[in-house]
Amino acid sequence: MITGEWITKMKAVIFPGDKKVEVREYPIPTPGPGEVLIKMKASAICRSDMSLYYGDPVVGGEKAKTGSIIPGHEPAGEIVQVGEGVHSYYPGDRVAVYLALGCGECSYCKSGYKMFCKEFQCIGFDAHGGDADYMVAPAENCMKIPDEMSFVAAAVSTDAIGTLYHAQKRLGISGRDVLVIFGLGPMGGAGVMIAKGLGATVIAVDMLDERLQVAKELGADYIVNGKKVNVLEEIFRITNGRGADAAIDCSGNAQAENNALDCVRPHGRVAWIGESKSTTIKPSDQFIRKQITVIGSWYFPIHEYEEIAQFIIRKKLPVEKLVTHRFKLEEAETAFRLFDERKTEKAVFVWE
Ligand SMILES: [Zn+2]
Ligand SMILES: [Zn+2]
């Protein structure tokens, strides 16, 4: 229940475009059938939000381009009201929200991969997201948070942790592997943590010493600054000329995408997860002759969240270490400006 029935308005962020940020008042939404109303506790800012900030969204359809959708696709909070027909959630439940909306009927929706649905829409791009005091979400998009997990950790555990967990699961990362991670922003940092949890030896590659230092604190066994040394030579030196077993590019940078293909041994495995519009590769040399496996990976199927959350808790992953800045919603303009200027790593809106 909402305490104090006189509260009917909430604050929410809007990006009218061209790097403008407004915090506006809206009526608190009412959950319809199958929906829940969530009182927001933590909502993480993501690099993909910047495309909305600039008015040129990388995700979503026409609605995302209108500048009238509340952003925030990495939210966590407490359910305060449930709509008709919701029987598995109750007020007081702590939840994170899965970002993909689908038809609910096709094989992808039914198997938990709503992002492949033909009717895919993205929360925070096509539908109102979590950068608001309250949000309405379908109950089927809610993911229960274990008691041991903070709301901040839960928000970050959706996109950043979930994406890197799912990619490493698909690559079969284990203690047998030397894994190279390119790009040590929040995604790469999450990748280091997960790889260490899985027992791999991790080589972290970036151009910024500060990020590499964080990677080291998160458990990276080796750090390589691409501005100072030849990245491939260094990786082959570390692996005694053998090459890495696996690599993940989180940067979307063409050089790093190519280095990821070049640094792995024959039969190596590579994942590209950094968003990138185009790049040039050499198929014969880079993957045909070496018989490597290259995957693209994005987000995770919703049923995997329980496994992800349990992994975080069991392995005591220091998820909140990825968060360098916490802001109040009223500080949204500053928050997005600092994030855009890359003066923060993971930044999260927090309440209370
Ligand atoms: Zn995101
Ligand atoms: Zn569907």
PDB file of N, CA, C and O in Angstrom, residues 243-271:
ATOM      1  N   GLY A 243      48.468 -18.282 -26.608  1.00  0.00           N
ATOM      2  CA  GLY A 243      47.235 -17.531 -26.877  1.00  0.00           C
ATOM      3  C   GLY A 243      46.216 -17.827 -25.786  1.00  0.00           C
ATOM      4  O   GLY A 243      46.323 -18.841 -25.080  1.00  0.00           O
ATOM      5  N   ALA A 244      45.259 -16.932 -25.654  1.00  0.00           N
ATOM      6  CA  ALA A 244      44.235 -17.114 -24.617  1.00  0.00           C
ATOM      7  C   ALA A 244      43.241 -18.183 -25.050  1.00  0.00           C
ATOM      8  O   ALA A 244      43.137 -18.513 -26.233  1.00  0.00           O
ATOM      9  N   ASP A 245      42.499 -18.725 -24.087  1.00  0.00           N
ATOM     10  CA  ASP A 245      41.470 -19.719 -24.402  1.00  0.00           C
ATOM     11  C   ASP A 245      40.178 -19.044 -24.843  1.00  0.00           C
ATOM     12  O   ASP A 245      39.417 -19.595 -25.628  1.00  0.00           O
ATOM     13  N   ALA A 246      39.950 -17.853 -24.287  1.00  0.00           N
ATOM     14  CA  ALA A 246      38.698 -17.160 -24.594  1.00  0.00           C
ATOM     15  C   ALA A 246      38.892 -15.657 -24.449  1.00  0.00           C
ATOM     16  O   ALA A 246      39.827 -15.210 -23.778  1.00  0.00           O
ATOM     17  N   ALA A 247      38.021 -14.892 -25.098  1.00  0.00           N
ATOM     18  CA  ALA A 247      38.090 -13.436 -25.004  1.00  0.00           C
ATOM     19  C   ALA A 247      36.691 -12.858 -25.101  1.00  0.00           C
ATOM     20  O   ALA A 247      35.818 -13.409 -25.772  1.00  0.00           O
ATOM     21  N   ILE A 248      36.490 -11.735 -24.400  1.00  0.00           N
ATOM     22  CA  ILE A 248      35.208 -11.026 -24.481  1.00  0.00           C
ATOM     23  C   ILE A 248      35.502  -9.566 -24.755  1.00  0.00           C
ATOM     24  O   ILE A 248      36.291  -8.938 -24.032  1.00  0.00           O
ATOM     25  N   ASP A 249      34.892  -9.019 -25.811  1.00  0.00           N
ATOM     26  CA  ASP A 249      35.027  -7.580 -26.036  1.00  0.00           C
ATOM     27  C   ASP A 249      33.813  -6.859 -25.491  1.00  0.00           C
ATOM     28  O   ASP A 249      32.693  -7.098 -25.932  1.00  0.00           O
ATOM     29  N   CYS A 250      34.068  -5.951 -24.556  1.00  0.00           N
ATOM     30  CA  CYS A 250      32.977  -5.141 -23.989  1.00  0.00           C
ATOM     31  C   CYS A 250      33.045  -3.715 -24.509  1.00  0.00           C
ATOM     32  O   CYS A 250      32.244  -2.877 -24.121  1.00  0.00           O
ATOM     33  N   SER A 251      34.035  -3.426 -25.366  1.00  0.00           N
ATOM     34  CA  SER A 251      34.274  -2.029 -25.737  1.00  0.00           C
ATOM     35  C   SER A 251      33.518  -1.599 -26.997  1.00  0.00           C
ATOM     36  O   SER A 251      33.166  -0.436 -27.142  1.00  0.00           O
ATOM     37  N   GLY A 252      33.295  -2.536 -27.911  1.00  0.00           N
ATOM     38  CA  GLY A 252      32.692  -2.173 -29.194  1.00  0.00           C
ATOM     39  C   GLY A 252      33.666  -1.438 -30.093  1.00  0.00           C
ATOM     40  O   GLY A 252      33.312  -0.981 -31.179  1.00  0.00           O
ATOM     41  N   ASN A 253      34.906  -1.346 -29.653  1.00  0.00           N
ATOM     42  CA  ASN A 253      35.955  -0.674 -30.421  1.00  0.00           C
ATOM     43  C   ASN A 253      36.515  -1.655 -31.460  1.00  0.00           C
ATOM     44  O   ASN A 253      36.804  -2.813 -31.142  1.00  0.00           O
ATOM     45  N   ALA A 254      36.670  -1.196 -32.720  1.00  0.00           N
ATOM     46  CA  ALA A 254      37.058  -2.108 -33.809  1.00  0.00           C
ATOM     47  C   ALA A 254      38.405  -2.790 -33.538  1.00  0.00           C
ATOM     48  O   ALA A 254      38.569  -3.983 -33.805  1.00  0.00           O
ATOM     49  N   GLN A 255      39.355  -2.043 -33.016  1.00  0.00           N
ATOM     50  CA  GLN A 255      40.674  -2.621 -32.719  1.00  0.00           C
ATOM     51  C   GLN A 255      40.548  -3.725 -31.670  1.00  0.00           C
ATOM     52  O   GLN A 255      41.128  -4.806 -31.810  1.00  0.00           O
ATOM     53  N   ALA A 256      39.779  -3.449 -30.631  1.00  0.00           N
ATOM     54  CA  ALA A 256      39.612  -4.439 -29.556  1.00  0.00           C
ATOM     55  C   ALA A 256      38.842  -5.660 -30.062  1.00  0.00           C
ATOM     56  O   ALA A 256      39.168  -6.798 -29.721  1.00  0.00           O
ATOM     57  N   GLU A 257      37.823  -5.432 -30.912  1.00  0.00           N
ATOM     58  CA  GLU A 257      37.082  -6.566 -31.480  1.00  0.00           C
ATOM     59  C   GLU A 257      38.033  -7.472 -32.264  1.00  0.00           C
ATOM     60  O   GLU A 257      37.966  -8.697 -32.183  1.00  0.00           O
ATOM     61  N   ASN A 258      38.929  -6.846 -33.018  1.00  0.00           N
ATOM     62  CA  ASN A 258      39.917  -7.624 -33.784  1.00  0.00           C
ATOM     63  C   ASN A 258      40.937  -8.288 -32.876  1.00  0.00           C
ATOM     64  O   ASN A 258      41.316  -9.435 -33.087  1.00  0.00           O
ATOM     65  N   ASN A 259      41.391  -7.566 -31.863  1.00  0.00           N
ATOM     66  CA  ASN A 259      42.340  -8.163 -30.912  1.00  0.00           C
ATOM     67  C   ASN A 259      41.733  -9.382 -30.221  1.00  0.00           C
ATOM     68  O   ASN A 259      42.431 -10.353 -29.934  1.00  0.00           O
ATOM     69  N   ALA A 260      40.427  -9.302 -29.949  1.00  0.00           N
ATOM     70  CA  ALA A 260      39.763 -10.440 -29.298  1.00  0.00           C
ATOM     71  C   ALA A 260      39.854 -11.684 -30.187  1.00  0.00           C
ATOM     72  O   ALA A 260      40.103 -12.790 -29.715  1.00  0.00           O
ATOM     73  N   LEU A 261      39.674 -11.496 -31.498  1.00  0.00           N
ATOM     74  CA  LEU A 261      39.778 -12.633 -32.425  1.00  0.00           C
ATOM     75  C   LEU A 261      41.225 -13.125 -32.524  1.00  0.00           C
ATOM     76  O   LEU A 261      41.484 -14.326 -32.622  1.00  0.00           O
ATOM     77  N   ASP A 262      42.166 -12.173 -32.500  1.00  0.00           N
ATOM     78  CA  ASP A 262      43.577 -12.517 -32.710  1.00  0.00           C
ATOM     79  C   ASP A 262      44.268 -13.097 -31.475  1.00  0.00           C
ATOM     80  O   ASP A 262      45.271 -13.783 -31.601  1.00  0.00           O
ATOM     81  N   CYS A 263      43.752 -12.792 -30.289  1.00  0.00           N
ATOM     82  CA  CYS A 263      44.480 -13.197 -29.078  1.00  0.00           C
ATOM     83  C   CYS A 263      44.167 -14.619 -28.649  1.00  0.00           C
ATOM     84  O   CYS A 263      44.817 -15.147 -27.752  1.00  0.00           O
ATOM     85  N   VAL A 264      43.130 -15.243 -29.239  1.00  0.00           N
ATOM     86  CA  VAL A 264      42.785 -16.589 -28.774  1.00  0.00           C
ATOM     87  C   VAL A 264      43.516 -17.664 -29.596  1.00  0.00           C
ATOM     88  O   VAL A 264      43.855 -17.466 -30.755  1.00  0.00           O
ATOM     89  N   ARG A 265      43.734 -18.794 -28.963  1.00  0.00           N
ATOM     90  CA  ARG A 265      44.402 -19.940 -29.581  1.00  0.00           C
ATOM     91  C   ARG A 265      43.444 -20.625 -30.560  1.00  0.00           C
ATOM     92  O   ARG A 265      42.242 -20.332 -30.555  1.00  0.00           O
ATOM     93  N   PRO A 266      43.964 -21.576 -31.380  1.00  0.00           N
ATOM     94  CA  PRO A 266      43.052 -22.391 -32.188  1.00  0.00           C
ATOM     95  C   PRO A 266      42.020 -23.061 -31.281  1.00  0.00           C
ATOM     96  O   PRO A 266      42.339 -23.462 -30.161  1.00  0.00           O
ATOM     97  N   HIS A 267      40.800 -23.140 -31.744  1.00  0.00           N
ATOM     98  CA  HIS A 267      39.652 -23.632 -30.957  1.00  0.00           C
ATOM     99  C   HIS A 267      39.248 -22.683 -29.835  1.00  0.00           C
ATOM    100  O   HIS A 267      38.485 -23.072 -28.944  1.00  0.00           O
ATOM    101  N   GLY A 268      39.774 -21.456 -29.886  1.00  0.00           N
ATOM    102  CA  GLY A 268      39.394 -20.476 -28.858  1.00  0.00           C
ATOM    103  C   GLY A 268      37.951 -20.039 -29.009  1.00  0.00           C
ATOM    104  O   GLY A 268      37.292 -20.323 -30.018  1.00  0.00           O
ATOM    105  N   ARG A 269      37.423 -19.362 -27.970  1.00  0.00           N
ATOM    106  CA  ARG A 269      36.027 -18.881 -27.992  1.00  0.00           C
ATOM    107  C   ARG A 269      36.026 -17.384 -27.729  1.00  0.00           C
ATOM    108  O   ARG A 269      36.740 -16.905 -26.844  1.00  0.00           O
ATOM    109  N   VAL A 270      35.200 -16.682 -28.487  1.00  0.00           N
ATOM    110  CA  VAL A 270      35.155 -15.223 -28.377  1.00  0.00           C
ATOM    111  C   VAL A 270      33.706 -14.752 -28.296  1.00  0.00           C
ATOM    112  O   VAL A 270      32.836 -15.252 -29.013  1.00  0.00           O
ATOM    113  N   ALA A 271      33.452 -13.779 -27.416  1.00  0.00           N
ATOM    114  CA  ALA A 271      32.134 -13.123 -27.382  1.00  0.00           C
ATOM    115  C   ALA A 271      32.316 -11.635 -27.620  1.00  0.00           C
ATOM    116  O   ALA A 271      33.198 -11.010 -27.043  1.00  0.00           O
TER     117      ALA A 271
END
